[in-house]
CSV table of C-alpha atoms in Angstrom, one decimal:
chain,number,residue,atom,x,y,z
A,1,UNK,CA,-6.7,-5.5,20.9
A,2,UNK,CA,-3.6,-2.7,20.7
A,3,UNK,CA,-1.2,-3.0,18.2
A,4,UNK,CA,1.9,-4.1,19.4
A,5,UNK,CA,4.1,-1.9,20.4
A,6,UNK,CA,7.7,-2.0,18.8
A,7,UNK,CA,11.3,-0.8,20.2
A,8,UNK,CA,14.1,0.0,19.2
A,9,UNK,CA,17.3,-1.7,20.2
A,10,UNK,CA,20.6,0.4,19.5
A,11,UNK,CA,22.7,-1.0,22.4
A,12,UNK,CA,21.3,-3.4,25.0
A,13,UNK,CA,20.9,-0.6,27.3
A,14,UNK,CA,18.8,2.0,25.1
A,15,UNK,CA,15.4,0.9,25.0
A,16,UNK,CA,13.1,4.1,22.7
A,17,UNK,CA,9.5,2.7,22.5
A,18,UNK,CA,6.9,3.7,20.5
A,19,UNK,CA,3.4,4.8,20.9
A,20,UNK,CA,1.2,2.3,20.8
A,21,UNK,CA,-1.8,2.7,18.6
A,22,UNK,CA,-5.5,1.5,18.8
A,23,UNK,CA,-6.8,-2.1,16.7
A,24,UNK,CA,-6.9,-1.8,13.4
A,25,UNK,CA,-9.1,-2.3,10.8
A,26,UNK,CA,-8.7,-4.7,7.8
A,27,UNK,CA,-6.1,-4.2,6.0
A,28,UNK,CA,-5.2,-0.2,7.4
A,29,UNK,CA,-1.5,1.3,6.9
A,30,UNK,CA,-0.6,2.3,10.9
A,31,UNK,CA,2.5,4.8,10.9
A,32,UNK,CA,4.3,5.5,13.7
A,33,UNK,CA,7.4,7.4,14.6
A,34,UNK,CA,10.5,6.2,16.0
A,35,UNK,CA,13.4,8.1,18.3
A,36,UNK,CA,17.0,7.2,17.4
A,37,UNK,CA,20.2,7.5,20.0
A,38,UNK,CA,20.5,10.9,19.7
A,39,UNK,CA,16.6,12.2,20.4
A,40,UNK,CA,15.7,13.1,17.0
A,41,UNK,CA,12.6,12.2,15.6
A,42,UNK,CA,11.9,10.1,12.5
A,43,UNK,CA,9.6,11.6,10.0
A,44,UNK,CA,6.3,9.3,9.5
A,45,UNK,CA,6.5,6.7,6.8
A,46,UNK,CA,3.9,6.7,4.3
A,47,UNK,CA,1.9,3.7,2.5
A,48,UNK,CA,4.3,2.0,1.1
A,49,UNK,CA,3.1,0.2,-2.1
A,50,UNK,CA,3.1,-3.6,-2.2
A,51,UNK,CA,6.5,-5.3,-2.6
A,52,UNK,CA,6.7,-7.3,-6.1
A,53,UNK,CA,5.7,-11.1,-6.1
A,54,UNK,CA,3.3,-13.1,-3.8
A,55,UNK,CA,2.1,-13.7,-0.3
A,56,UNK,CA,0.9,-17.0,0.7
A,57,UNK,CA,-0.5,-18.1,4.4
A,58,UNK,CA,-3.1,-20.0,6.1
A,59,UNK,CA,-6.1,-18.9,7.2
A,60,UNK,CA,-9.7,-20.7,7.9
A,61,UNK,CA,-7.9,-24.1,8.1
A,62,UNK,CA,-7.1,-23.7,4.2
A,63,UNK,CA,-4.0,-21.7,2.3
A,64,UNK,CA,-4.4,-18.5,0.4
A,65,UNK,CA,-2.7,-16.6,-1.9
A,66,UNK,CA,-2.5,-12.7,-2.0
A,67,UNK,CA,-0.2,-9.8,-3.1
A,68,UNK,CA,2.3,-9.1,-0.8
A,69,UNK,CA,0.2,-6.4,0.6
A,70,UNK,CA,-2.9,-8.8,1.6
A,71,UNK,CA,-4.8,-7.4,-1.5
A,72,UNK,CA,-6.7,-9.6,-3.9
A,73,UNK,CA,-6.5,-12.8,-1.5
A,74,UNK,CA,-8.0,-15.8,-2.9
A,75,UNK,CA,-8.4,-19.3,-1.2
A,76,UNK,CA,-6.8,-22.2,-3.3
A,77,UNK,CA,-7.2,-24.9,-1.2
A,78,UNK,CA,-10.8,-25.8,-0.1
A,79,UNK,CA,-10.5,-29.4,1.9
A,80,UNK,CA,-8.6,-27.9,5.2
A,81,UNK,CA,-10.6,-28.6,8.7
A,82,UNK,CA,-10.6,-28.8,11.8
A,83,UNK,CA,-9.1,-32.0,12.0
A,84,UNK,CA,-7.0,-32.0,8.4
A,85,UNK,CA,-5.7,-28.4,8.6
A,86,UNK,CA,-3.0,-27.5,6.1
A,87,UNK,CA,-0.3,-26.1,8.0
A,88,UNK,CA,2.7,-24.2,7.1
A,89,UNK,CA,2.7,-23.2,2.8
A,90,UNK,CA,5.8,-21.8,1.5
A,91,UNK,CA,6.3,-20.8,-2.0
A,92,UNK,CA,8.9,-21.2,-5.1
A,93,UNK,CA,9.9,-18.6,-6.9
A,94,UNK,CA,8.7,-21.0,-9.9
A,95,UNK,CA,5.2,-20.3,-8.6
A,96,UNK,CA,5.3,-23.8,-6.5
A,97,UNK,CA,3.4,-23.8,-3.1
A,98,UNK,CA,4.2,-26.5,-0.9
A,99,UNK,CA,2.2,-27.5,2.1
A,100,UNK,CA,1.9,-29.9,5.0
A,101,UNK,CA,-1.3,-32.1,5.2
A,102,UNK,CA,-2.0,-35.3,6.5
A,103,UNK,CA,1.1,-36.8,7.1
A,104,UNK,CA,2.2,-35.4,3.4
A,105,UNK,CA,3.7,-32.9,1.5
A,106,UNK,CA,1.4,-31.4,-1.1
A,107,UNK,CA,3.0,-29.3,-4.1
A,108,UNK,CA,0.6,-27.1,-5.8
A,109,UNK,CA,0.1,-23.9,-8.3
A,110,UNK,CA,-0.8,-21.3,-7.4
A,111,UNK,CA,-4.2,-21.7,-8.0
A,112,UNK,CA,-4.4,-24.9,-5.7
A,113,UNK,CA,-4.2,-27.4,-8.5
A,114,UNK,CA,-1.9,-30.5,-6.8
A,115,UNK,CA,1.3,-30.9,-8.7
A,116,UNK,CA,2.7,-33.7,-6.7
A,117,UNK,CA,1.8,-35.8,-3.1
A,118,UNK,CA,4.9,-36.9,-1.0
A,119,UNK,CA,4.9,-38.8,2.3
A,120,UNK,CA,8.3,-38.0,3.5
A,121,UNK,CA,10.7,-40.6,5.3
A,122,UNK,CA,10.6,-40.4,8.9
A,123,UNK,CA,13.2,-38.6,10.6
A,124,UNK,CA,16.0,-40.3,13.3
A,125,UNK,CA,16.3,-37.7,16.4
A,126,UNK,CA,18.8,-36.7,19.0
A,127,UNK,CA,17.4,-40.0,20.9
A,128,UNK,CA,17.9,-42.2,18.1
A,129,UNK,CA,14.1,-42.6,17.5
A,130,UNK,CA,12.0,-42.8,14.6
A,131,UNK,CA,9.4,-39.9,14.0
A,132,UNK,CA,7.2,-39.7,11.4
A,133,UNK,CA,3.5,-38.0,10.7
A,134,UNK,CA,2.8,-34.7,9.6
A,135,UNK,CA,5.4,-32.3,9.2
A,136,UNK,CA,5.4,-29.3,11.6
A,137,UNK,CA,7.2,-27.4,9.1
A,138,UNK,CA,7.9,-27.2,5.3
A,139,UNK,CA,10.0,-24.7,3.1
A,140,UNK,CA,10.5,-25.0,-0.6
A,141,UNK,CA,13.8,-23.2,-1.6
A,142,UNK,CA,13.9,-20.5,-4.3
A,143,UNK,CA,14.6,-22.5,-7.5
A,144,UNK,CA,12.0,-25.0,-6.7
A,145,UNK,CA,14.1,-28.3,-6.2
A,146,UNK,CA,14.0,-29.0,-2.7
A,147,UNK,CA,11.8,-29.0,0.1
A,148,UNK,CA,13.4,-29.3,3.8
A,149,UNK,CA,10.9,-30.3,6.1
A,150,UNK,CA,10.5,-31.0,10.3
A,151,UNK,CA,9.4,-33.5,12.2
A,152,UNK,CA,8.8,-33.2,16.0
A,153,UNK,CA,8.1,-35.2,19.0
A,154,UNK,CA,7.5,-34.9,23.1
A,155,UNK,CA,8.3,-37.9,25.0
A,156,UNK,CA,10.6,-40.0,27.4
A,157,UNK,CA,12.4,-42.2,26.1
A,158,UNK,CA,13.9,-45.0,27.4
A,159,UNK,CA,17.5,-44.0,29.0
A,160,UNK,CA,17.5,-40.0,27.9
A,161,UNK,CA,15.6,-37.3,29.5
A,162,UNK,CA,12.1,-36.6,28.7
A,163,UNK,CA,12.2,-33.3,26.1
A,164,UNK,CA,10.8,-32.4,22.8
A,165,UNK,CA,12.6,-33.2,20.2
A,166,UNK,CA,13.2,-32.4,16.6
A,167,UNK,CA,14.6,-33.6,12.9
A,168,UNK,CA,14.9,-31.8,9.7
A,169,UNK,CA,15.8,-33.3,6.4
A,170,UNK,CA,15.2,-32.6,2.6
A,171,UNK,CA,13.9,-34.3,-0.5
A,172,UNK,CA,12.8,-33.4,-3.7
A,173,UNK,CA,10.3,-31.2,-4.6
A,174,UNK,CA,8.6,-33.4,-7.5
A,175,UNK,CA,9.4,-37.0,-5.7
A,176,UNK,CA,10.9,-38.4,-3.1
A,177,UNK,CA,14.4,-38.6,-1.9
A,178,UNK,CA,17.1,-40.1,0.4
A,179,UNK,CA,17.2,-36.8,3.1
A,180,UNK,CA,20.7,-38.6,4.1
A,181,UNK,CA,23.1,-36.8,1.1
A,182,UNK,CA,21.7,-33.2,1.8
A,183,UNK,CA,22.1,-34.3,5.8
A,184,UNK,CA,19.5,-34.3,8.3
A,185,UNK,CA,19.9,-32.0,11.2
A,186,UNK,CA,18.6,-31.7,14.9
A,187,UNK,CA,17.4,-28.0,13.8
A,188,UNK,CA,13.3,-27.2,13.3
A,189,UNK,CA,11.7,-24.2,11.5
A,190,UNK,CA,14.0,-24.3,8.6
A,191,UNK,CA,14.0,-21.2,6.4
A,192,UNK,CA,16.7,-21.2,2.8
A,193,UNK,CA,19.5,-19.0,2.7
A,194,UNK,CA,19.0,-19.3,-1.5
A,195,UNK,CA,19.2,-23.0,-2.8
A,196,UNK,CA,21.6,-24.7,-0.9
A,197,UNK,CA,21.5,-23.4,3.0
A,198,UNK,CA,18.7,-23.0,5.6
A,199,UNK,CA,18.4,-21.2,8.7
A,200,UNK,CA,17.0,-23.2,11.5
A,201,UNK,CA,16.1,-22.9,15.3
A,202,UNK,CA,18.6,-24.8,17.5
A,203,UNK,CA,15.3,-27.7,18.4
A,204,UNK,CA,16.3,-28.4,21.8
A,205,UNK,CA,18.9,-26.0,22.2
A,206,UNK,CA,17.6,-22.2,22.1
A,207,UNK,CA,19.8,-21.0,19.4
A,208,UNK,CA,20.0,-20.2,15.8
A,209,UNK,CA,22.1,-22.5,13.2
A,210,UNK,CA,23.0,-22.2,9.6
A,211,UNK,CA,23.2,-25.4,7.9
A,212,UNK,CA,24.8,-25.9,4.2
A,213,UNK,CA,23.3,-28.9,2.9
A,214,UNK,CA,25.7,-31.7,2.3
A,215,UNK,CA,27.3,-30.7,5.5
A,216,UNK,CA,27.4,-32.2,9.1
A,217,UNK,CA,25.3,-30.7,12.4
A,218,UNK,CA,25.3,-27.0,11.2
A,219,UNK,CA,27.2,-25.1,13.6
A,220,UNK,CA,25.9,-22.3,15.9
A,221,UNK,CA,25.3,-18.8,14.4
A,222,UNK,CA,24.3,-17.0,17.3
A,223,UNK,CA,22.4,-17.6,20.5
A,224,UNK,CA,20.2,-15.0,22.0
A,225,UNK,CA,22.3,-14.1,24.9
A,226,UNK,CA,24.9,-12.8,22.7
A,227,UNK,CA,22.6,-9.8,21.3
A,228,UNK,CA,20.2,-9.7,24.6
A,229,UNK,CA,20.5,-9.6,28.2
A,230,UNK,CA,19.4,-12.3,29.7
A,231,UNK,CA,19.1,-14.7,27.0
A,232,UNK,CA,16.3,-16.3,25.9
A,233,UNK,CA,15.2,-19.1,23.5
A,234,UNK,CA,14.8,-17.9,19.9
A,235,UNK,CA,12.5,-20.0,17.7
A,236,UNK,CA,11.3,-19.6,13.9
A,237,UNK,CA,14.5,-17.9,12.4
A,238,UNK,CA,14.4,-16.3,9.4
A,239,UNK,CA,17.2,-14.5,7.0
A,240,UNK,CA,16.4,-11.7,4.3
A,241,UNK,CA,17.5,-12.7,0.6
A,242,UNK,CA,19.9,-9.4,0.9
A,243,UNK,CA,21.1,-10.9,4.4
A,244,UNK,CA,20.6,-8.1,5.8
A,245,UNK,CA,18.2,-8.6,8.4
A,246,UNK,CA,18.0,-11.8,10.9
A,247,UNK,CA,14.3,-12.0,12.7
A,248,UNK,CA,13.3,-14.6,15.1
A,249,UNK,CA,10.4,-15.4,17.8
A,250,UNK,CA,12.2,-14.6,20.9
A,251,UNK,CA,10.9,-16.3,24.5
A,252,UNK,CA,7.9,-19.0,25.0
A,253,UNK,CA,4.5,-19.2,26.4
A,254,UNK,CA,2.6,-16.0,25.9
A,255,UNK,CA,5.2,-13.5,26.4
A,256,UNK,CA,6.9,-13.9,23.4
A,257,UNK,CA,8.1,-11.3,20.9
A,258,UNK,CA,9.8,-11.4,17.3
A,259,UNK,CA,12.9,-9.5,17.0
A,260,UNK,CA,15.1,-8.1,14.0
A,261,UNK,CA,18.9,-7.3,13.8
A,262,UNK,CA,21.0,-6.3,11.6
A,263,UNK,CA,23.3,-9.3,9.9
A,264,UNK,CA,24.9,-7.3,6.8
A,265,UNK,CA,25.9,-10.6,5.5
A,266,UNK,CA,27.8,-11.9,8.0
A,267,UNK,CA,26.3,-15.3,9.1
A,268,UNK,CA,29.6,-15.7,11.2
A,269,UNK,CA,29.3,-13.2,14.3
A,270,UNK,CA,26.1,-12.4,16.3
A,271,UNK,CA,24.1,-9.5,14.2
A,272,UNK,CA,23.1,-6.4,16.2
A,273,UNK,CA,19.8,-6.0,17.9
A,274,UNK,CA,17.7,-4.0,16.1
A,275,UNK,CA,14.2,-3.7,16.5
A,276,UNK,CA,11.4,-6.0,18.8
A,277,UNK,CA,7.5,-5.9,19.5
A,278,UNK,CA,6.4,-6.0,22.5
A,279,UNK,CA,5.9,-9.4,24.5
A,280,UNK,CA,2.4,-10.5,23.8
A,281,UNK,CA,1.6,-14.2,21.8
A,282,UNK,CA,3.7,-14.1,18.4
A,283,UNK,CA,5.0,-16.3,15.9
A,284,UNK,CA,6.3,-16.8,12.2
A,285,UNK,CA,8.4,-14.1,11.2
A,286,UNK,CA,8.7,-13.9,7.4
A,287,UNK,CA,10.8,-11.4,4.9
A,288,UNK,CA,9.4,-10.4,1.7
A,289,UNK,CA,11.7,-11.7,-1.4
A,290,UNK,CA,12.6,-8.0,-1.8
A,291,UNK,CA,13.8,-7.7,1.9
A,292,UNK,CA,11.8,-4.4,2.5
A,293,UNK,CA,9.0,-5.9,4.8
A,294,UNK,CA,8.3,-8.4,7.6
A,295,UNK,CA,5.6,-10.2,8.2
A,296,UNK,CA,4.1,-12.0,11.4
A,297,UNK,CA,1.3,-13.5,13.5
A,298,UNK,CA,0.0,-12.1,16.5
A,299,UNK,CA,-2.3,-13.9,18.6
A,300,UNK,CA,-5.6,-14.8,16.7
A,301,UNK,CA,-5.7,-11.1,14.9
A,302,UNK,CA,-3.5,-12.3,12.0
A,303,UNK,CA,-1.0,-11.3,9.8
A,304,UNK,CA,1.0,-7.9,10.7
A,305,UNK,CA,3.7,-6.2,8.5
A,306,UNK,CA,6.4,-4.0,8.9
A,307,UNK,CA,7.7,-1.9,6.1
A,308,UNK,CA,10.1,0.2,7.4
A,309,UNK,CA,12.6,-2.3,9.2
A,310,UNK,CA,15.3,0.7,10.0
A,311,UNK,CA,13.2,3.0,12.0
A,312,UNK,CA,10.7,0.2,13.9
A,313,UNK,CA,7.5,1.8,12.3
A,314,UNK,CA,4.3,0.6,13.6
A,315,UNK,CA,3.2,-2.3,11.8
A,316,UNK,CA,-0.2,-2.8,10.1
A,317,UNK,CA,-2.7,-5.9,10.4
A,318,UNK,CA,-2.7,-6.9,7.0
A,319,UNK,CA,-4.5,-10.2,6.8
A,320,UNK,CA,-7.1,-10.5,9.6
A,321,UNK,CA,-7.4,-14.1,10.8
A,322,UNK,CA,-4.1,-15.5,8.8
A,323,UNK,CA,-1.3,-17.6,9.8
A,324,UNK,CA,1.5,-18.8,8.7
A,325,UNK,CA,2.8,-15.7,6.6
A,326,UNK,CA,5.3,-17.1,3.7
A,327,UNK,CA,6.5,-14.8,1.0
A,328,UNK,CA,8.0,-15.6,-2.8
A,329,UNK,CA,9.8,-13.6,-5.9
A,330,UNK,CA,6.8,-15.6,-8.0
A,331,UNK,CA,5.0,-12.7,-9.9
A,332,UNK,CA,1.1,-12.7,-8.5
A,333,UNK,CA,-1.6,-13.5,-11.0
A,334,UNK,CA,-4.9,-13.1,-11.1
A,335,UNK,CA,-5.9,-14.9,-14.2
A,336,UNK,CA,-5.3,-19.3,-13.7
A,337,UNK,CA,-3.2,-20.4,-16.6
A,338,UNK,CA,-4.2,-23.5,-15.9
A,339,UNK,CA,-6.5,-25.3,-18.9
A,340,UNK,CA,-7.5,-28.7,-18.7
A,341,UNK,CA,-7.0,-31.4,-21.2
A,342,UNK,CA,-8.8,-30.7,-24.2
A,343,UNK,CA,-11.0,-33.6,-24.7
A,344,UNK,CA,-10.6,-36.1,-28.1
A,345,UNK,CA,-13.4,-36.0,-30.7
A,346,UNK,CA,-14.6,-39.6,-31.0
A,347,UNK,CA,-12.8,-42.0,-33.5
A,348,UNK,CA,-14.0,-44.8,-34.9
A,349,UNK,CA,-11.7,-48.2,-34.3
A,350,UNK,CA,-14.1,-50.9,-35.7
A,351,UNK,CA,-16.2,-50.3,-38.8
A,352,UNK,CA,-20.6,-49.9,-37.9
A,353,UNK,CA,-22.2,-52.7,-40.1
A,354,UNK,CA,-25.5,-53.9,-40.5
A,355,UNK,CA,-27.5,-56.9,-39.1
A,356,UNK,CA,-30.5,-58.6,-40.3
A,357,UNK,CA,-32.3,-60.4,-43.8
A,358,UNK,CA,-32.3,-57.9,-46.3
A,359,UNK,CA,-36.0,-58.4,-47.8
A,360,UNK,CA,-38.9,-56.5,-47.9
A,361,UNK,CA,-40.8,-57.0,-44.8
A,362,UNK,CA,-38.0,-57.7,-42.6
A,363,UNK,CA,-36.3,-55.4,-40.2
A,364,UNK,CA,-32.6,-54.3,-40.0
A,365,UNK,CA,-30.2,-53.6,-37.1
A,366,UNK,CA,-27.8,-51.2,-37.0
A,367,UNK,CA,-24.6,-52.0,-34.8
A,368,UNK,CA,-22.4,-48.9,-33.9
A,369,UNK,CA,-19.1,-51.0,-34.4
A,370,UNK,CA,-16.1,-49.8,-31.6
A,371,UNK,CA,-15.3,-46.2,-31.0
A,372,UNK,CA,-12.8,-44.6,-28.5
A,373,UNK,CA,-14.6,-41.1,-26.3
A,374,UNK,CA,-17.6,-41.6,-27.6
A,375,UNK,CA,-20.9,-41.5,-24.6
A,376,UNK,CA,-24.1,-41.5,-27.7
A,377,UNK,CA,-24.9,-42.6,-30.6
A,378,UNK,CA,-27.5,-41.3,-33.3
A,379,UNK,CA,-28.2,-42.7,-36.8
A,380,UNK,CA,-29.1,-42.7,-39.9
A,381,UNK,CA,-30.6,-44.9,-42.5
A,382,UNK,CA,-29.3,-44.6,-46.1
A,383,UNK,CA,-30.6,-45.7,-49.6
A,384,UNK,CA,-28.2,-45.6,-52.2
A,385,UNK,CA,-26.0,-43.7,-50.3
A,386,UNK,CA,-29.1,-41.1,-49.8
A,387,UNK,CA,-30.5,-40.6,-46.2
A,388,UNK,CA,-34.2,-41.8,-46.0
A,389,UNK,CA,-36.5,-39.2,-44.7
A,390,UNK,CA,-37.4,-40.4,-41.1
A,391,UNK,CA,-35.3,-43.4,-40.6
A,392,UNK,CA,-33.3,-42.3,-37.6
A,393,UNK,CA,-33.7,-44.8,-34.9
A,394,UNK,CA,-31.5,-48.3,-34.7
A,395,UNK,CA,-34.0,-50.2,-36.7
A,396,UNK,CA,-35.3,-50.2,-40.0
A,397,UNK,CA,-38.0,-52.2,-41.6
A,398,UNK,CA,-37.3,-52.5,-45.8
A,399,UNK,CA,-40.3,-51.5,-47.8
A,400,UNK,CA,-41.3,-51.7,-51.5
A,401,UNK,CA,-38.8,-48.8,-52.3
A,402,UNK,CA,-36.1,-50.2,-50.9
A,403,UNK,CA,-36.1,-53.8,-53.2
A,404,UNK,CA,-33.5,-53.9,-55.6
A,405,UNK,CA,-31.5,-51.0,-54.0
A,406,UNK,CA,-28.8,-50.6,-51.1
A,407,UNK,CA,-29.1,-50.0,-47.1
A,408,UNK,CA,-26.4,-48.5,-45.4
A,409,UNK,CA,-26.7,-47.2,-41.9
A,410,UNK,CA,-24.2,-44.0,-41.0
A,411,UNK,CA,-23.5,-43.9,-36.9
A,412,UNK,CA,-23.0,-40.4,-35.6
A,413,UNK,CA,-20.7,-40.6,-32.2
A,414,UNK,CA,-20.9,-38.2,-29.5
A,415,UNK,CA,-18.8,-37.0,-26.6
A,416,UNK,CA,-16.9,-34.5,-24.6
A,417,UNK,CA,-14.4,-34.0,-27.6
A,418,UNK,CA,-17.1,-33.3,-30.4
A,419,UNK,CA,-18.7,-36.0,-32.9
A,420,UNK,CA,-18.1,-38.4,-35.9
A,421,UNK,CA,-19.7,-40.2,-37.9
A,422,UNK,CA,-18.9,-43.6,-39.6
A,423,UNK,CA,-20.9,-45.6,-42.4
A,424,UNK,CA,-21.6,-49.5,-42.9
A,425,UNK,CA,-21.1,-51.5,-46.2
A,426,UNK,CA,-24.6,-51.6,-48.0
A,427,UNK,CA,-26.6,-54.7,-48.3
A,428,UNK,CA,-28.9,-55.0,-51.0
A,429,UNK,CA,-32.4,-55.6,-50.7
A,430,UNK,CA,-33.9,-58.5,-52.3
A,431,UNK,CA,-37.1,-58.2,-54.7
């Protein structure tokens, strides 16, 4: 399948395409040239090295975590299916990943080892109705703290048209929350502005909102007639952290295409057109932390990036297969800091003693007494406070040599932690 073909928007009536390239294969850097307004040609782009922190995305039903170049991938979930997919991961720059699954929000390292399990409230929509299951999308903002988070539903209700309809709200990142203080919206596909706005598609009405938490219905940013003629529905907004760039999935069905324009900050008037693929099945735009490089999905091939957002570069199919793309300032490791409890050496909580008559002839019991961690036992037979060759087991009959002296048993506890040992009062042994 071709890679997809971008242009370059400098007014709505100068469209400069590229040349379109052949597939690529995993993980290859595709160049290509771009014209500007006046005919002159933009030198090639070279490699660009990865952007700093970490890539995270979904592919195989499970998420992943990468550089932000696709290299070094590893899997840290391993339970996703078929029918329990994990769907849309986004990622701290603490290092948190949060994830939809099952009707919940996960929070993990990033090594996939589960932090904290929320099933979110349900969400009131235009309609007045209650929705609830699994989030169709979650974003964790920068710092960590909160999570805002979609739910969606198609349907007629009684006494309002039949539509699809959505709610997003916030809650905690480490337990749950009321979502009514931060204000729930009618928005879907939230994206943060840094900790205490997101970006969100207009649900049922095709056009992109910012929202400051606390606030009301966030008010309109732009809609896609005002930078495209005609208009279209714009889903999956998304702001770089220098607000420079606004990128968005423009269109339904399988014609759809993601866009970028240039905002320079101003989340007031419409940004400017800028650069768009061509229409083909799309979705997810994402910005690197550093705002150098944008990320989406095409069709089943997987992840694509652009590097070089000014002069509409061909992009390159960075991860085969993934979905989902979601980037982070977190600094990528390789090496899991993550070290389990170290287990307790076994400690002795009730004294080991010994059972039995003490006479020559007879036969003695040792009882371990009470220890805490402790899965085995091994003992040992003392006389005089000297061990007696061969007298390990949890017996011992007295003999000759042992009238007139003292039996002790010592109790050796095992377990994950280590061993220890504890030893009964003596007895002595009548003649």
């Amino acid at each position: 399948m071709p890679t997809p073909i971008l242009t370059r928007l400098t007014s709505p009536s100068t469209l400069v395409h590229l040349v379109s390239v052949s597939a690529l294969a995993v993980a290859a850097v595709v160049v290509g040239t771009a014209e500007d307004a006046h005919g002159a040609t933009a030198e090639p782009t070279t490699a660009a090295a990865a952007a700093p922190g970490t890539l995270v995305y979904v592919k195989d039903f499970n998420v992943w975590a990468a550089r932000t170049d696709g290299t070094d991938a590893r899997r840290i979930t391993s339970d996703g299916s078929v029918a329990h997919p994990y769907l849309s991961p986004s990622q701290a720059d603490t290092g948190a990943v949060v994830v939809a699954h099952d009707e919940r929000i996960v929070r993990m390292d990033a090594f996939g080892h589960v932090l904290t399990v929320l099933d979110p409230p349900g969400l009131l929509n235009s309609a007045g109705h209650l929705m609830d299951g699994t989030p169709s999308s979650v974003a964790i903002s920068p710092n960590g703290a909160l999570v805002a988070y979609t739910q969606v539903e198609s349907g007629c209700p009684v006494g309002v048209d039949c539509d699809t309809r959505f709610a997003t709200g916030y809650t905690a990142a480490d337990h749950l929350t009321d979502p009514a203080p931060y204000g729930v919206t009618y928005g879907n596909d939230p994206s943060w502005l840094g900790n205490d706005r997101t970006v969100q598609g207009g649900g049922a009405i095709p056009d992109v909102r910012v929202h400051v938490l606390g606030q009301p219905s966030p008010p309109r940013w732009f809609a896609d007639s005002q930078i495209e003629n005609p208009g279209q529905e714009l889903t999956d907004p998304t702001v770089s952290r220098n607000g420079t760039w606004v990128s968005a999935v423009r269109d339904t069905g399988p014609n759809t295409s993601v866009l970028w324009a240039k905002a320079d900050g101003d989340l007031v008037n419409a940004p400017e057109l800028w650069c768009s693929t061509s229409p083909e099945p799309v979705a997810e735009p994402a910005f690197s932390a550093d705002s150098t490089t944008l990320a989406w999905v095409v069709g089943t091939q997987g992840i694509y990036m652009e590097r070089d957002l000014e002069n509409c570069a061909q992009p390159a199919l960075v991860v085969p297969g993934g979905r989902e793309p979601s980037f982070s300032a977190a600094p990528f490791s390789t090496v899991d800091p993550y070290q389990p409890p170290k287990a307790n050496a076994p400690r002795s909580t009730g004294a080991p003693s010994v059972a039995g008559k003490a006479r020559v002839g007879k036969r003695l019991s040792a009882r371990t007494g009470t220890w805490t961690d402790a899965a085995s036992y091994a003992f040992t037979w003392l006389r005089g406070g000297k061990a007696i060759k061969g007298a390990k087991g949890s017996t011992y009959k007295l003999g000759r040599k042992d009238a007139g002296k003292k039996i002790a048993v010592r109790v050796t506890a095992t377990g994950p932690g280590g061993s220890a040992s504890a030893t009964s009062k003596a007895v002595k042994v009548k003649r």
